Amino acid sequence: EPEVTQTPSHQVTQMGQEVILRCVPISNHLYFYWYRQILGQKVEFLVSFYNNEISEKSEIFDDQFSVERPDGSNFTLKIRSTKLEDSAMYFCASSEMETQYFGPGTRLLVL
Amino acid sequence: QKEVEQDPGPLSVPEGAIVSLNCTYSNSAFQYFMWYRQYSRKGPELLMYTYSSGNKEDGRFTAQVDKSSKYISLFIRDSQPSDSATYLCAMSESAGRRALTFGSGTRLQVQP
């Protein structure tokens, strides 16, 4: 069964460093998303992406964040200058229509 | 008022019990409703998807949506220890606006 994959599974970085989280969505899906989940809190929407542009973003997704589909298979989330409060689980999701399928997540720890 | 409210549990039931999980919401624009299962430190796994009001059944799982009451439910029949997980409700507005708004999740423990 097709699934969303994410790399790395864990990333530790120093505050102020740039990180890039990578995702391979399900191959025939057209919509891509990033969500995050701070430990013990709700899953929160960050951004959705369709047809090579952002279609929607939340208040969390400020100028420190960017997304890109650098080729036909990968979808990336970049955090330019990480803060302690960026420590969270980051989930990529993809959908063909309304139902979104999530990857296993990248656990980001900012020290 | 929170946009989506969900009892965090934990909910502990014996194996074979019928489980009822619920969410309430305040945004009347929500039209698409999903239930996800999340095991510890894993990604949400889609269980059920319903559009607008009504019931949907899939094996041991039944999802109900009552838009007039802004209330959704997930029933699990013949619960198994492997059903022990956190159950997340999620919802979205029109097809063009796809951001999912999640509940906080209900932790379920099924005792053998």
Tab-separated table of C-alpha atoms in Angstrom:
chain	number	residue	atom	x	y	z
A	1	GLU	CA	0.000	0.000	0.000
A	2	PRO	CA	1.408	3.433	-0.932
A	3	GLU	CA	2.517	5.549	1.990
A	4	VAL	CA	4.021	8.916	2.805
A	5	THR	CA	7.657	8.709	3.875
A	6	GLN	CA	9.679	11.261	5.812
A	7	THR	CA	13.377	11.767	6.507
A	8	PRO	CA	15.089	12.054	8.852
A	9	SER	CA	13.108	10.355	11.598
A	10	HIS	CA	14.960	12.391	14.232
A	11	GLN	CA	16.932	15.621	13.983
A	12	VAL	CA	18.778	17.488	16.695
A	13	THR	CA	19.949	21.011	15.933
A	14	GLN	CA	21.273	24.074	17.669
A	15	MET	CA	19.108	27.154	18.040
A	16	GLY	CA	19.583	29.497	15.083
A	17	GLN	CA	20.528	26.725	12.651
A	18	GLU	CA	18.623	25.946	9.480
A	19	VAL	CA	16.911	22.594	9.096
A	20	ILE	CA	15.271	20.934	6.112
A	21	LEU	CA	12.711	18.217	6.647
A	22	ARG	CA	11.978	15.968	3.713
A	23	CYS	CA	8.883	14.115	2.611
A	24	VAL	CA	7.958	11.851	-0.281
A	25	PRO	CA	4.169	12.066	-0.743
A	26	ILE	CA	2.036	9.326	-2.240
A	27	SER	CA	2.801	9.358	-5.957
A	28	ASN	CA	-0.586	10.238	-7.494
A	29	HIS	CA	-1.502	12.826	-4.857
A	30	LEU	CA	-1.702	16.481	-5.806
A	31	TYR	CA	-2.061	18.213	-2.449
A	32	PHE	CA	0.707	18.312	0.154
A	33	TYR	CA	0.711	19.499	3.741
A	34	TRP	CA	2.869	20.051	6.771
A	35	TYR	CA	1.566	19.785	10.315
A	36	ARG	CA	3.341	19.847	13.628
A	37	GLN	CA	2.621	18.394	17.044
A	38	ILE	CA	4.349	19.786	20.092
A	39	LEU	CA	4.683	17.104	22.748
A	40	GLY	CA	1.385	16.627	24.553
A	41	GLN	CA	-0.478	19.070	22.332
A	42	LYS	CA	-2.785	18.991	19.321
A	43	VAL	CA	-1.709	18.353	15.774
A	44	GLU	CA	-1.568	21.827	14.182
A	45	PHE	CA	-1.792	22.762	10.517
A	46	LEU	CA	1.152	24.682	9.075
A	47	VAL	CA	0.769	24.880	5.318
A	48	SER	CA	-0.837	23.319	2.273
A	49	PHE	CA	0.696	23.225	-1.208
A	50	TYR	CA	-0.886	22.629	-4.582
A	51	ASN	CA	0.256	23.168	-8.125
A	52	ASN	CA	3.672	24.392	-6.964
A	53	GLU	CA	2.377	27.113	-4.726
A	54	ILE	CA	1.135	27.592	-1.186
A	55	SER	CA	-2.649	27.359	-1.115
A	56	GLU	CA	-3.157	28.002	2.580
A	57	LYS	CA	-1.010	28.671	5.640
A	58	SER	CA	-1.570	29.149	9.343
A	59	GLU	CA	-0.347	31.888	11.656
A	60	ILE	CA	2.428	29.541	12.772
A	61	PHE	CA	3.891	29.480	9.256
A	62	ASP	CA	5.792	32.761	9.424
A	63	ASP	CA	8.785	34.026	7.424
A	64	GLN	CA	11.067	31.503	9.123
A	65	PHE	CA	9.308	28.683	7.300
A	66	SER	CA	9.304	27.822	3.627
A	67	VAL	CA	8.192	24.858	1.539
A	68	GLU	CA	9.377	23.576	-1.786
A	69	ARG	CA	8.789	20.767	-4.222
A	70	PRO	CA	12.293	20.586	-5.680
A	71	ASP	CA	11.513	17.677	-8.002
A	72	GLY	CA	8.674	15.369	-8.954
A	73	SER	CA	8.757	13.319	-5.782
A	74	ASN	CA	10.055	15.321	-2.797
A	75	PHE	CA	8.345	17.969	-0.688
A	76	THR	CA	10.423	19.875	1.846
A	77	LEU	CA	9.899	22.125	4.846
A	78	LYS	CA	12.727	24.515	5.696
A	79	ILE	CA	13.066	26.340	8.978
A	80	ARG	CA	15.626	29.096	8.479
A	81	SER	CA	16.649	29.928	12.023
A	82	THR	CA	15.344	27.421	14.506
A	83	LYS	CA	14.029	28.442	17.917
A	84	LEU	CA	13.606	26.343	21.028
A	85	GLU	CA	9.840	26.428	20.534
A	86	ASP	CA	10.194	24.785	17.110
A	87	SER	CA	10.899	21.507	18.909
A	88	ALA	CA	8.041	19.250	17.845
A	89	MET	CA	7.042	16.322	15.695
A	90	TYR	CA	6.580	17.456	12.097
A	91	PHE	CA	4.198	15.481	9.929
A	92	CYS	CA	3.923	15.599	6.175
A	93	ALA	CA	0.611	14.596	4.599
A	94	SER	CA	-0.704	14.232	1.081
A	95	SER	CA	-4.117	13.874	-0.475
A	96	GLU	CA	-5.799	13.271	-3.788
A	97	MET	CA	-9.047	14.827	-2.595
A	98	GLU	CA	-10.190	15.472	0.990
A	99	THR	CA	-8.683	12.485	2.795
A	100	GLN	CA	-5.158	13.219	3.983
A	101	TYR	CA	-2.603	10.515	4.628
A	102	PHE	CA	0.164	11.234	7.086
A	103	GLY	CA	3.775	10.190	7.191
A	104	PRO	CA	5.503	8.833	10.301
A	105	GLY	CA	6.918	12.233	11.231
A	106	THR	CA	10.275	13.844	11.947
A	107	ARG	CA	11.052	14.533	15.575
A	108	LEU	CA	12.918	17.856	15.723
A	109	LEU	CA	14.750	18.851	18.868
A	110	VAL	CA	16.215	22.348	19.066
A	111	LEU	CA	18.848	22.844	21.756
B	1	GLN	CA	-14.526	28.331	23.032
B	2	LYS	CA	-12.092	25.906	21.414
B	3	GLU	CA	-12.822	25.121	17.789
B	4	VAL	CA	-12.763	21.349	18.318
B	5	GLU	CA	-13.145	19.766	21.733
B	6	GLN	CA	-12.390	16.183	22.594
B	7	ASP	CA	-12.270	14.449	25.976
B	8	PRO	CA	-8.601	13.533	26.513
B	9	GLY	CA	-9.330	10.412	28.561
B	10	PRO	CA	-7.722	8.082	29.282
B	11	LEU	CA	-10.627	5.765	28.580
B	12	SER	CA	-10.043	2.248	29.873
B	13	VAL	CA	-12.337	-0.587	28.761
B	14	PRO	CA	-12.214	-4.391	28.879
B	15	GLU	CA	-11.586	-6.357	25.717
B	16	GLY	CA	-14.796	-6.882	23.744
B	17	ALA	CA	-16.465	-3.691	24.977
B	18	ILE	CA	-18.129	-1.147	22.730
B	19	VAL	CA	-16.211	2.119	22.779
B	20	SER	CA	-17.730	5.524	22.087
B	21	LEU	CA	-15.457	8.443	21.254
B	22	ASN	CA	-16.807	11.945	20.673
B	23	CYS	CA	-15.930	15.418	19.497
B	24	THR	CA	-17.829	18.673	19.501
B	25	TYR	CA	-17.019	21.629	17.327
B	26	SER	CA	-18.037	25.256	16.998
B	27	ASN	CA	-17.341	26.085	13.335
B	28	SER	CA	-20.500	25.412	11.333
B	29	ALA	CA	-18.467	25.589	8.097
B	30	PHE	CA	-16.866	22.195	8.782
B	31	GLN	CA	-18.172	19.662	6.276
B	32	TYR	CA	-15.547	16.911	6.154
B	33	PHE	CA	-14.959	14.793	9.229
B	34	MET	CA	-12.249	12.263	9.881
B	35	TRP	CA	-11.072	9.971	12.604
B	36	TYR	CA	-7.405	9.136	12.918
B	37	ARG	CA	-5.660	6.648	15.175
B	38	GLN	CA	-2.242	7.572	16.517
B	39	TYR	CA	0.079	5.181	18.275
B	40	SER	CA	2.688	6.661	20.570
B	41	ARG	CA	5.263	8.736	18.651
B	42	LYS	CA	3.824	7.723	15.273
B	43	GLY	CA	1.926	9.544	12.539
B	44	PRO	CA	-1.887	9.738	12.499
B	45	GLU	CA	-3.446	6.845	10.604
B	46	LEU	CA	-6.738	7.519	8.809
B	47	LEU	CA	-9.582	5.324	10.081
B	48	MET	CA	-12.805	6.870	8.848
B	49	TYR	CA	-13.906	9.728	6.633
B	50	THR	CA	-17.419	11.149	6.336
B	51	TYR	CA	-18.855	14.064	4.446
B	52	SER	CA	-21.658	16.114	6.045
B	53	SER	CA	-24.173	14.368	8.325
B	54	GLY	CA	-24.903	10.672	8.572
B	55	ASN	CA	-23.377	7.333	9.480
B	56	LYS	CA	-20.595	5.317	7.929
B	57	GLU	CA	-19.565	1.797	8.870
B	58	ASP	CA	-16.311	-0.010	8.168
B	59	GLY	CA	-15.834	-3.342	9.893
B	60	ARG	CA	-15.836	-2.779	13.655
B	61	PHE	CA	-15.844	1.003	13.262
B	62	THR	CA	-18.867	3.299	12.830
B	63	ALA	CA	-18.603	7.047	12.396
B	64	GLN	CA	-21.564	9.351	13.008
B	65	VAL	CA	-21.902	13.025	12.229
B	66	ASP	CA	-24.688	15.250	13.548
B	67	LYS	CA	-24.108	18.674	12.029
B	68	SER	CA	-27.197	20.161	13.696
B	69	SER	CA	-25.622	19.447	17.097
B	70	LYS	CA	-22.033	19.952	15.893
B	71	TYR	CA	-21.185	16.543	17.302
B	72	ILE	CA	-19.315	13.597	15.828
B	73	SER	CA	-18.771	10.112	17.202
B	74	LEU	CA	-16.687	7.039	16.535
B	75	PHE	CA	-17.901	3.669	17.809
B	76	ILE	CA	-15.615	0.671	18.065
B	77	ARG	CA	-17.310	-2.705	18.477
B	78	ASP	CA	-15.623	-5.757	19.989
B	79	SER	CA	-12.639	-3.672	21.069
B	80	GLN	CA	-9.235	-5.366	21.025
B	81	PRO	CA	-6.010	-4.628	22.948
B	82	SER	CA	-4.525	-3.604	19.586
B	83	ASP	CA	-7.069	-0.759	19.491
B	84	SER	CA	-5.210	0.872	22.385
B	85	ALA	CA	-4.055	4.201	20.955
B	86	THR	CA	-4.982	7.865	20.854
B	87	TYR	CA	-7.956	8.664	18.633
B	88	LEU	CA	-8.013	12.043	16.953
B	89	CYS	CA	-10.988	13.667	15.343
B	90	ALA	CA	-10.250	16.096	12.528
B	91	MET	CA	-12.368	18.251	10.296
B	92	SER	CA	-12.128	20.691	7.414
B	93	GLU	CA	-14.253	23.237	5.614
B	94	SER	CA	-14.963	23.345	1.902
B	95	ALA	CA	-13.104	21.218	-0.580
B	96	GLY	CA	-11.008	24.223	-1.492
B	97	ARG	CA	-9.856	24.819	2.066
B	98	ARG	CA	-8.224	21.671	3.205
B	99	ALA	CA	-6.458	22.508	6.446
B	100	LEU	CA	-7.485	19.948	9.047
B	101	THR	CA	-8.416	21.139	12.510
B	102	PHE	CA	-7.736	18.435	15.054
B	103	GLY	CA	-9.139	17.636	18.449
B	104	SER	CA	-6.701	17.015	21.261
B	105	GLY	CA	-7.216	13.252	21.063
B	106	THR	CA	-8.704	10.632	23.389
B	107	ARG	CA	-6.344	8.007	24.775
B	108	LEU	CA	-7.975	4.567	24.741
B	109	GLN	CA	-6.722	1.555	26.657
B	110	VAL	CA	-8.331	-1.831	26.002
B	111	GLN	CA	-7.507	-4.241	28.799
B	112	PRO	CA	-7.094	-7.936	27.858
